[in-house]
Amino acid sequence: MPVEHARSSALPPRWQPVRGGDRTLVAQLEDELSARIADHALRPGSRLPSVRRMAESAGLSRFTVVEAYERLVARGLVEPRHGSGYFVRRRAATPPIADAVSPAGAPSSRLDVAWLLRGMFDDGAPVEIPAAAGLLPAGWLDADIVNAAIRAVGRRAGAEFLDYGHPRGHAPLRVQLASILQSQGIAAHPDHHLMTTAGVTQGLDLILRLLVQPGDTVLVEDPGWFLIFGRLATYGTRIVGVPRGPDGPDLEALDRLAATHRPRLFLINSAVHNPTGHTLAAAAAHDVLRLADRHDFLIVEDDTYADFHPGVPIRLATLDRLRRVILVGGYAKTLAAGLRVGMLAARPDLIARLTDLKLLAGLTTPRLGESVVHRLLHEGHYTRHLTRVRQRVDQARHRCIEALTGCGLMLPHLPYAGMFVWADCGRDSETVARLAADHGVLLAPGSLFSPLQAPSTMLRFTVSVADQPKLWPVLRTILAEAGARAAG
């Protein structure tokens, strides 16, 4: 008996696909063969029927069979052998997984940044209401303009996407970004003051790699962005929090802490602060720059949420003219997180060093995403889209505030703008967050936004929960349970 016939006798001799069904012919054949491999009806090392024989047996075209076989190759189930056909791959044994890493294990005694990130990104997490989400819902954004820009860029593309691109980023995008910054009073030249990054996170990471050494002190806002605390800790820095109020950082504390610790950097979210939604006042901005000169530290200005501001906000980069200030921004929050397009503006000597580090860390940033963002900015689509998003966010923020106060939470200061509400629940917010998780609600306790993870009664809510009416009765129940535990 021929080897091929003997090795493939486990296949149903008259298997036929279902035509006109929901599954394509390719997918049906792929499913049939993968099931046979999983059941060991097709054993490791055995040869699949030839493309011609499989096509004739099932009444399929050879192209359909080849595509199904190639899908099995891509899944690692099958391997092609030149001149011999397709063979079931011998798979390595899966190493045992230690019981200690089981997600069903007992919860840690303390919530941390990783806990919140897992809740925000893990599709398998039992979260019904993501009240602490770091992004707006997809339905609030505009997939159509992004997809249209992707198609338009693809139609006009030649060979430019086949190379690495410029180390500082797509030149037309840098020109467009420089024009926008100049219109807002920031003196930025596209070739000397700007580079692109794979989002704000990469921009901040490059800055920290370049400018911070283990043991250096870095000042951060308290409350502030929890992810940057984790990044700083990995570099072995000493993290010192500066209290943040509605008008900006506590200037007396900033002066005292800078004199004591001689910081290398001060990281500040000046426009539409995360998590409070406050924006830096002009007088405070001047004083921050004065203290930076007095104590000789650089300022990293995180501009992530500035586009939610209803006008042109006060920026340290505008007043400083990029001498001591490094400005970092991006489009993840307002346009599309998946594009991972950000920008970094700084004085020329820092841009040159950061560009070298960017090359060492990952060469260049993907030109496709940068071309898409450039098209949206250049043709005015982003400006019109931003107006709609900002209006929806503002309306939702007002409704969210009303609902939160109706549940008994207090707002020490109303947020000026943005997608977050910083509210006081009147009890330990970690306890509230743990109880919420039991109810399928993801909350962000205030301790995560403290560089020391100090106990807090504050919670950060994303304004999109205004469209989640089932949250409010659950939140009242959670708060009542937390209050009863505290009293008991």
XYZ file of C-alpha atoms in Angstrom:
488
model
C 0.000 0.000 0.000
C 1.465 3.465 -0.817
C 2.775 5.360 2.174
C 0.475 8.315 1.556
C -2.643 6.145 1.517
C -1.603 4.237 4.648
C -0.695 7.346 6.605
C -3.896 9.209 5.754
C -6.392 6.380 6.175
C -7.527 7.944 9.475
C -9.223 10.727 7.540
C -12.880 10.179 6.658
C -12.684 8.975 3.047
C -15.755 10.961 2.014
C -15.561 13.993 4.246
C -17.334 16.879 2.561
C -17.541 20.533 3.571
C -20.865 22.267 4.133
C -21.379 24.749 1.332
C -23.219 27.990 1.930
C -22.703 27.849 5.706
C -21.226 30.389 8.105
C -17.723 28.885 7.910
C -15.609 29.235 4.785
C -14.414 26.115 2.981
C -10.854 26.852 4.071
C -11.898 27.166 7.725
C -13.923 23.926 7.583
C -10.989 21.937 6.239
C -8.638 23.552 8.754
C -11.019 22.650 11.603
C -11.402 19.056 10.409
C -7.675 18.437 10.155
C -6.800 20.233 13.407
C -9.422 18.156 15.237
C -7.934 14.950 13.794
C -4.477 16.058 14.939
C -5.764 16.870 18.438
C -7.468 13.454 18.657
C -4.281 11.717 17.411
C -6.193 10.333 14.455
C -3.391 12.007 12.531
C -0.303 11.145 14.502
C 2.906 13.192 14.759
C 5.104 12.512 11.753
C 2.254 11.294 9.544
C 1.776 12.827 6.140
C -1.342 14.718 5.148
C -3.050 13.752 1.882
C -1.469 15.470 -1.068
C -3.071 18.715 -2.157
C -4.395 17.057 -5.325
C -5.853 14.044 -3.512
C -7.438 16.176 -0.758
C -8.964 18.502 -3.353
C -10.437 15.639 -5.386
C -11.718 13.773 -2.326
C -13.519 16.778 -0.803
C -14.519 18.493 -4.024
C -12.395 21.558 -3.270
C -10.052 23.631 -5.345
C -6.348 23.116 -4.834
C -6.039 26.766 -3.741
C -8.501 26.111 -0.905
C -6.562 23.064 0.270
C -3.223 24.878 0.130
C -4.590 27.771 2.182
C -5.991 25.399 4.812
C -2.674 23.540 5.004
C -0.760 26.811 5.317
C -3.009 27.878 8.185
C -2.101 24.651 9.978
C 1.558 25.439 9.345
C 1.091 28.913 10.836
C -0.480 27.338 13.936
C 2.499 25.046 14.384
C 0.448 21.881 13.815
C 1.926 20.962 10.453
C 5.281 21.417 8.772
C 5.981 21.464 5.026
C 8.841 19.383 3.647
C 10.129 20.406 0.269
C 9.255 17.827 -2.385
C 7.505 15.542 0.122
C 4.326 17.321 1.223
C 2.873 18.345 4.583
C 3.502 16.389 7.799
C 2.000 16.564 11.286
C 4.536 18.298 13.503
C 5.991 16.564 16.542
C 5.217 18.958 19.395
C 7.447 19.479 22.411
C 5.993 18.590 25.774
C 4.421 21.526 27.594
C 6.392 22.339 30.766
C 4.416 22.067 33.993
C 3.052 25.270 35.473
C 3.732 25.823 39.131
C 0.691 25.948 41.361
C 2.048 29.137 42.889
C 1.163 31.171 39.783
C -2.433 30.013 39.601
C -4.785 33.008 39.176
C -7.161 31.304 41.609
C -4.674 31.779 44.441
C -5.349 33.965 47.426
C -5.275 37.707 46.686
C -2.276 39.683 47.809
C -2.591 41.728 50.950
C -2.251 44.935 48.969
C -3.532 46.184 45.652
C -0.772 47.294 43.319
C -0.240 48.717 39.835
C -0.063 45.272 38.242
C -3.456 44.391 39.738
C -5.094 47.365 38.036
C -3.295 46.771 34.740
C -4.385 43.134 34.692
C -7.971 44.240 35.198
C -7.691 46.791 32.401
C -6.016 44.531 29.823
C -6.858 40.894 30.640
C -9.761 39.767 28.457
C -10.352 36.847 30.785
C -10.834 38.988 33.888
C -14.350 38.813 35.336
C -14.994 42.556 34.928
C -18.504 43.610 33.998
C -18.076 47.343 34.593
C -14.580 48.772 33.952
C -15.070 51.955 35.980
C -11.288 52.455 36.101
C -10.593 52.045 32.380
C -7.708 54.108 31.024
C -9.327 54.533 27.609
C -12.624 55.802 26.313
C -15.015 53.178 24.910
C -14.385 52.299 21.273
C -17.869 53.527 20.382
C -16.946 57.035 21.566
C -14.065 57.219 19.097
C -14.266 57.110 15.296
C -13.050 53.885 13.728
C -14.312 55.020 10.317
C -11.911 57.939 9.945
C -8.996 55.805 11.142
C -9.843 52.957 8.753
C -10.360 55.394 5.878
C -6.951 56.930 6.558
C -5.339 53.483 6.662
C -6.885 52.608 3.288
C -5.863 55.928 1.760
C -2.278 55.593 3.013
C -2.145 52.021 1.697
C -3.386 53.020 -1.757
C -0.727 55.691 -2.117
C 2.112 53.700 -0.594
C 5.028 52.718 -2.720
C 8.128 51.088 -1.313
C 8.508 53.487 1.608
C 7.079 51.007 4.120
C 9.706 48.433 3.213
C 12.582 50.211 4.956
C 13.088 51.398 8.517
C 12.269 55.054 7.989
C 13.918 58.080 9.587
C 15.256 57.677 13.149
C 13.435 60.802 14.335
C 10.204 59.688 12.699
C 8.121 60.323 9.580
C 9.236 63.745 8.300
C 5.793 65.008 7.148
C 4.358 64.128 10.562
C 7.125 66.040 12.329
C 6.428 69.055 10.123
C 2.731 68.833 10.988
C 3.435 68.460 14.706
C 5.825 71.418 14.653
C 3.154 73.545 12.984
C 0.603 72.605 15.663
C 3.031 73.308 18.516
C 4.093 76.622 16.986
C 0.441 77.681 16.720
C 0.192 77.022 20.474
C 3.252 79.105 21.290
C 5.832 76.315 21.545
C 8.912 77.075 19.436
C 9.594 73.659 17.891
C 11.498 73.003 14.660
C 10.654 69.659 12.976
C 14.299 68.710 12.427
C 15.843 70.019 15.646
C 13.248 69.818 18.423
C 11.031 66.841 17.564
C 11.071 63.053 17.358
C 8.306 60.480 17.247
C 7.829 57.657 19.715
C 5.689 54.547 20.037
C 3.276 56.368 22.325
C 3.799 58.469 25.438
C 5.000 55.478 27.449
C 7.982 54.891 25.164
C 8.789 58.603 25.172
C 8.908 58.690 28.960
C 10.906 55.471 29.043
C 13.554 56.889 26.685
C 13.847 60.036 28.796
C 14.319 58.045 31.989
C 16.885 55.737 30.383
C 18.889 58.728 29.192
C 18.715 61.050 32.171
C 18.283 58.932 35.309
C 20.796 56.732 37.082
C 20.204 54.381 40.041
C 20.077 56.426 43.226
C 18.981 59.655 41.508
C 15.966 61.458 42.916
C 12.977 62.092 40.657
C 10.087 64.283 41.809
C 6.578 63.212 40.821
C 3.131 64.565 41.539
C 1.051 63.089 44.346
C -1.456 61.994 43.165
C 0.012 61.112 39.793
C 0.130 58.504 37.042
C 0.687 55.126 38.667
C 2.508 53.555 35.704
C 5.379 56.027 35.882
C 5.960 55.106 39.527
C 6.561 51.520 38.458
C 8.907 52.565 35.663
C 10.953 54.732 38.013
C 11.225 51.917 40.520
C 12.731 49.623 37.873
C 15.532 52.154 37.351
C 16.434 52.173 41.031
C 15.540 55.828 41.499
C 14.385 57.517 44.673
C 10.805 58.661 44.049
C 9.634 61.716 45.988
C 6.055 62.931 45.753
C 5.065 66.603 45.515
C 1.458 67.271 46.617
C -0.717 68.338 43.680
C -3.598 70.793 44.127
C -6.177 72.217 41.716
C -3.806 74.991 40.514
C -0.682 72.854 40.320
C 1.990 71.431 42.615
C 2.409 72.707 46.165
C 5.152 75.259 45.486
C 6.436 75.445 49.062
C 6.749 71.663 49.160
C 8.428 71.644 45.733
C 10.977 74.240 46.893
C 11.700 72.356 50.132
C 11.923 68.908 48.531
C 14.118 70.126 45.690
C 16.514 71.761 48.165
C 16.678 68.591 50.254
C 16.912 65.925 47.548
C 18.565 67.706 44.592
C 16.347 65.972 42.008
C 17.381 65.144 38.481
C 13.867 65.494 37.053
C 10.375 66.634 37.947
C 7.561 64.799 36.113
C 4.403 66.874 35.827
C 1.048 66.414 34.102
C 0.333 70.135 33.715
C -2.711 70.200 31.402
C -5.747 68.092 32.398
C -4.011 66.223 35.182
C -4.455 62.480 35.669
C -6.285 61.582 37.926
C -7.811 64.888 39.085
C -8.635 66.680 35.807
C -7.069 69.919 37.112
C -4.971 72.230 34.960
C -1.885 74.247 35.888
C -2.517 77.939 36.600
C -0.331 80.548 34.903
C 1.164 81.887 38.143
C 2.027 78.372 39.314
C 3.637 77.574 35.954
C 5.996 80.554 36.253
C 6.925 79.557 39.803
C 7.617 75.945 38.824
C 10.059 77.130 36.149
C 11.668 79.549 38.622
C 12.246 76.691 41.075
C 13.637 74.481 38.306
C 16.226 77.195 37.574
C 17.020 77.681 41.261
C 17.532 73.981 41.966
C 18.815 72.996 38.513
C 16.447 70.171 37.560
C 14.792 69.311 34.255
C 11.030 69.087 33.811
C 9.242 66.354 31.889
C 5.807 67.664 30.901
C 3.340 64.860 30.188
C 0.839 66.220 27.662
C -1.225 63.031 27.310
C -4.605 64.588 28.124
C -4.060 68.152 26.915
C -6.346 67.713 23.879
C -9.287 67.363 26.270
C -8.696 70.967 27.358
C -11.334 73.256 25.817
C -8.762 75.828 24.682
C -4.981 76.172 24.631
C -3.751 75.297 28.135
C -0.848 76.839 29.985
C 2.188 74.726 29.182
C 5.578 74.870 30.779
C 7.118 74.134 27.376
C 5.597 77.357 26.012
C 6.958 79.547 28.797
C 10.345 77.797 28.925
C 10.870 77.563 25.134
C 12.126 73.975 25.561
C 15.221 74.892 27.542
C 14.539 72.908 30.727
C 11.262 71.310 29.665
C 10.811 68.107 27.670
C 7.271 67.783 26.296
C 5.762 64.333 25.658
C 2.386 63.742 23.983
C 0.402 61.300 21.885
C -2.935 60.280 20.416
C -3.852 57.099 22.295
C -6.563 58.674 24.456
C -8.326 60.724 21.794
C -7.775 58.847 18.527
C -6.646 55.216 18.667
C -4.483 53.501 21.270
C -3.548 50.781 18.791
C -1.696 53.203 16.511
C 0.920 53.844 19.257
C 2.030 57.203 17.854
C 3.538 59.779 20.170
C 5.879 62.737 19.999
C 8.673 64.189 22.085
C 9.768 67.858 21.923
C 12.990 69.042 23.548
C 16.082 71.124 22.920
C 18.303 69.899 20.034
C 21.082 68.289 22.097
C 18.569 66.165 24.013
C 16.735 65.180 20.814
C 20.021 63.998 19.307
C 20.833 61.841 22.341
C 17.277 60.525 22.631
C 17.289 59.613 18.940
C 20.474 57.592 19.419
C 18.887 55.804 22.367
C 15.717 55.164 20.356
C 17.844 53.493 17.672
C 19.577 51.304 20.241
C 16.306 50.398 21.960
C 14.236 49.522 18.890
C 15.562 51.247 15.765
C 12.741 53.354 14.306
C 9.030 53.742 14.955
C 6.549 52.182 12.462
C 5.902 54.542 9.579
C 2.454 53.162 8.777
C 0.886 54.430 11.995
C 2.734 57.728 11.698
C 1.514 58.164 8.111
C -2.064 57.518 9.215
C -1.853 60.090 12.023
C -0.236 62.598 9.668
C -3.075 62.217 7.181
C -5.713 62.699 9.885
C -3.962 65.794 11.231
C -3.107 67.284 7.839
C -6.597 66.933 6.350
C -8.397 68.285 9.403
C -10.177 65.044 10.283
C -8.594 64.909 13.720
C -9.659 68.438 14.650
C -13.302 67.732 13.796
C -13.152 64.354 15.537
C -11.619 65.909 18.654
C -14.411 68.468 18.891
C -17.004 65.675 18.932
C -15.080 63.554 21.451
C -14.459 66.475 23.787
C -18.142 67.402 23.737
C -19.175 63.847 24.586
C -16.579 63.568 27.354
C -17.654 66.885 28.876
C -21.315 65.866 28.906
C -20.497 62.484 30.418
C -18.276 64.059 33.077
C -21.133 66.240 34.311
C -23.483 63.237 34.459
C -20.817 61.131 36.171
C -20.273 63.793 38.845
C -24.016 64.004 39.475
C -24.309 60.220 39.819
C -21.284 59.951 42.125
C -22.516 62.658 44.467
C -25.899 60.936 44.420
C -24.153 57.838 45.769
C -22.656 59.845 48.611
C -19.166 60.497 47.232
C -17.601 63.945 47.608
C -15.507 65.937 45.145
C -13.032 68.227 46.949
C -12.510 70.132 43.689
C -14.404 69.776 40.418
C -12.281 68.583 37.488
C -11.612 71.269 34.906
C -11.691 68.871 31.957
C -10.788 65.350 30.885
C -11.982 61.776 31.093
C -11.526 61.135 34.839
C -13.314 62.119 38.042
C -11.372 62.021 41.336
C -13.883 61.392 44.114
C -13.722 60.819 47.871
C -15.640 57.731 49.023
C -15.127 58.529 52.725
C -13.582 55.161 53.570
C -10.504 53.118 52.676
C -10.600 52.913 48.886
C -8.603 49.661 48.747
C -11.342 47.941 50.744
C -13.927 49.426 48.393
C -11.958 48.283 45.323
C -11.688 44.709 46.614
C -15.403 44.557 47.351
C -16.102 46.016 43.914
C -14.014 43.306 42.261
C -16.257 40.698 43.908
C -19.196 42.405 42.177
C -17.488 42.475 38.762
C -16.607 46.184 38.993
C -13.050 47.437 38.399
C -12.262 50.495 40.527
C -8.969 52.375 40.851
C -8.192 53.119 44.523
C -6.345 56.298 45.381
C -3.405 54.444 46.923
C -2.266 53.416 43.426
C -1.870 57.080 42.472
C 0.447 57.798 45.395
C 4.192 57.218 44.906
C 4.217 55.650 48.383
C 0.902 53.814 47.810
C -0.287 55.526 50.967
C -3.800 54.712 52.229
C -6.441 56.893 50.604
C -10.183 57.470 50.525
C -10.056 58.629 46.890
C -11.203 56.714 43.803
C -10.630 57.486 40.121
C -13.623 56.984 37.816
C -13.642 57.090 34.023
C -16.456 59.359 32.838
C -17.798 56.715 30.458
C -19.400 55.018 33.501
C -22.098 57.659 33.112
C -23.477 55.293 30.459
C -23.458 52.343 32.897
C -26.666 52.789 34.944
C -26.244 49.393 36.599
C -23.075 50.649 38.314
C -24.788 53.033 40.714
C -26.919 50.611 42.772
C -23.924 48.259 42.942
C -21.680 51.104 44.081
C -24.141 52.039 46.842
C -24.132 48.421 48.027
C -20.328 48.294 47.969
C -20.000 51.527 49.932
C -22.509 50.288 52.507
C -20.564 47.013 52.897
C -17.274 48.896 53.281
C -18.837 51.207 55.859
C -20.192 48.236 57.829
C -16.742 46.582 57.836
C -15.115 49.766 59.062
C -17.718 50.146 61.844
C -17.411 46.498 62.863
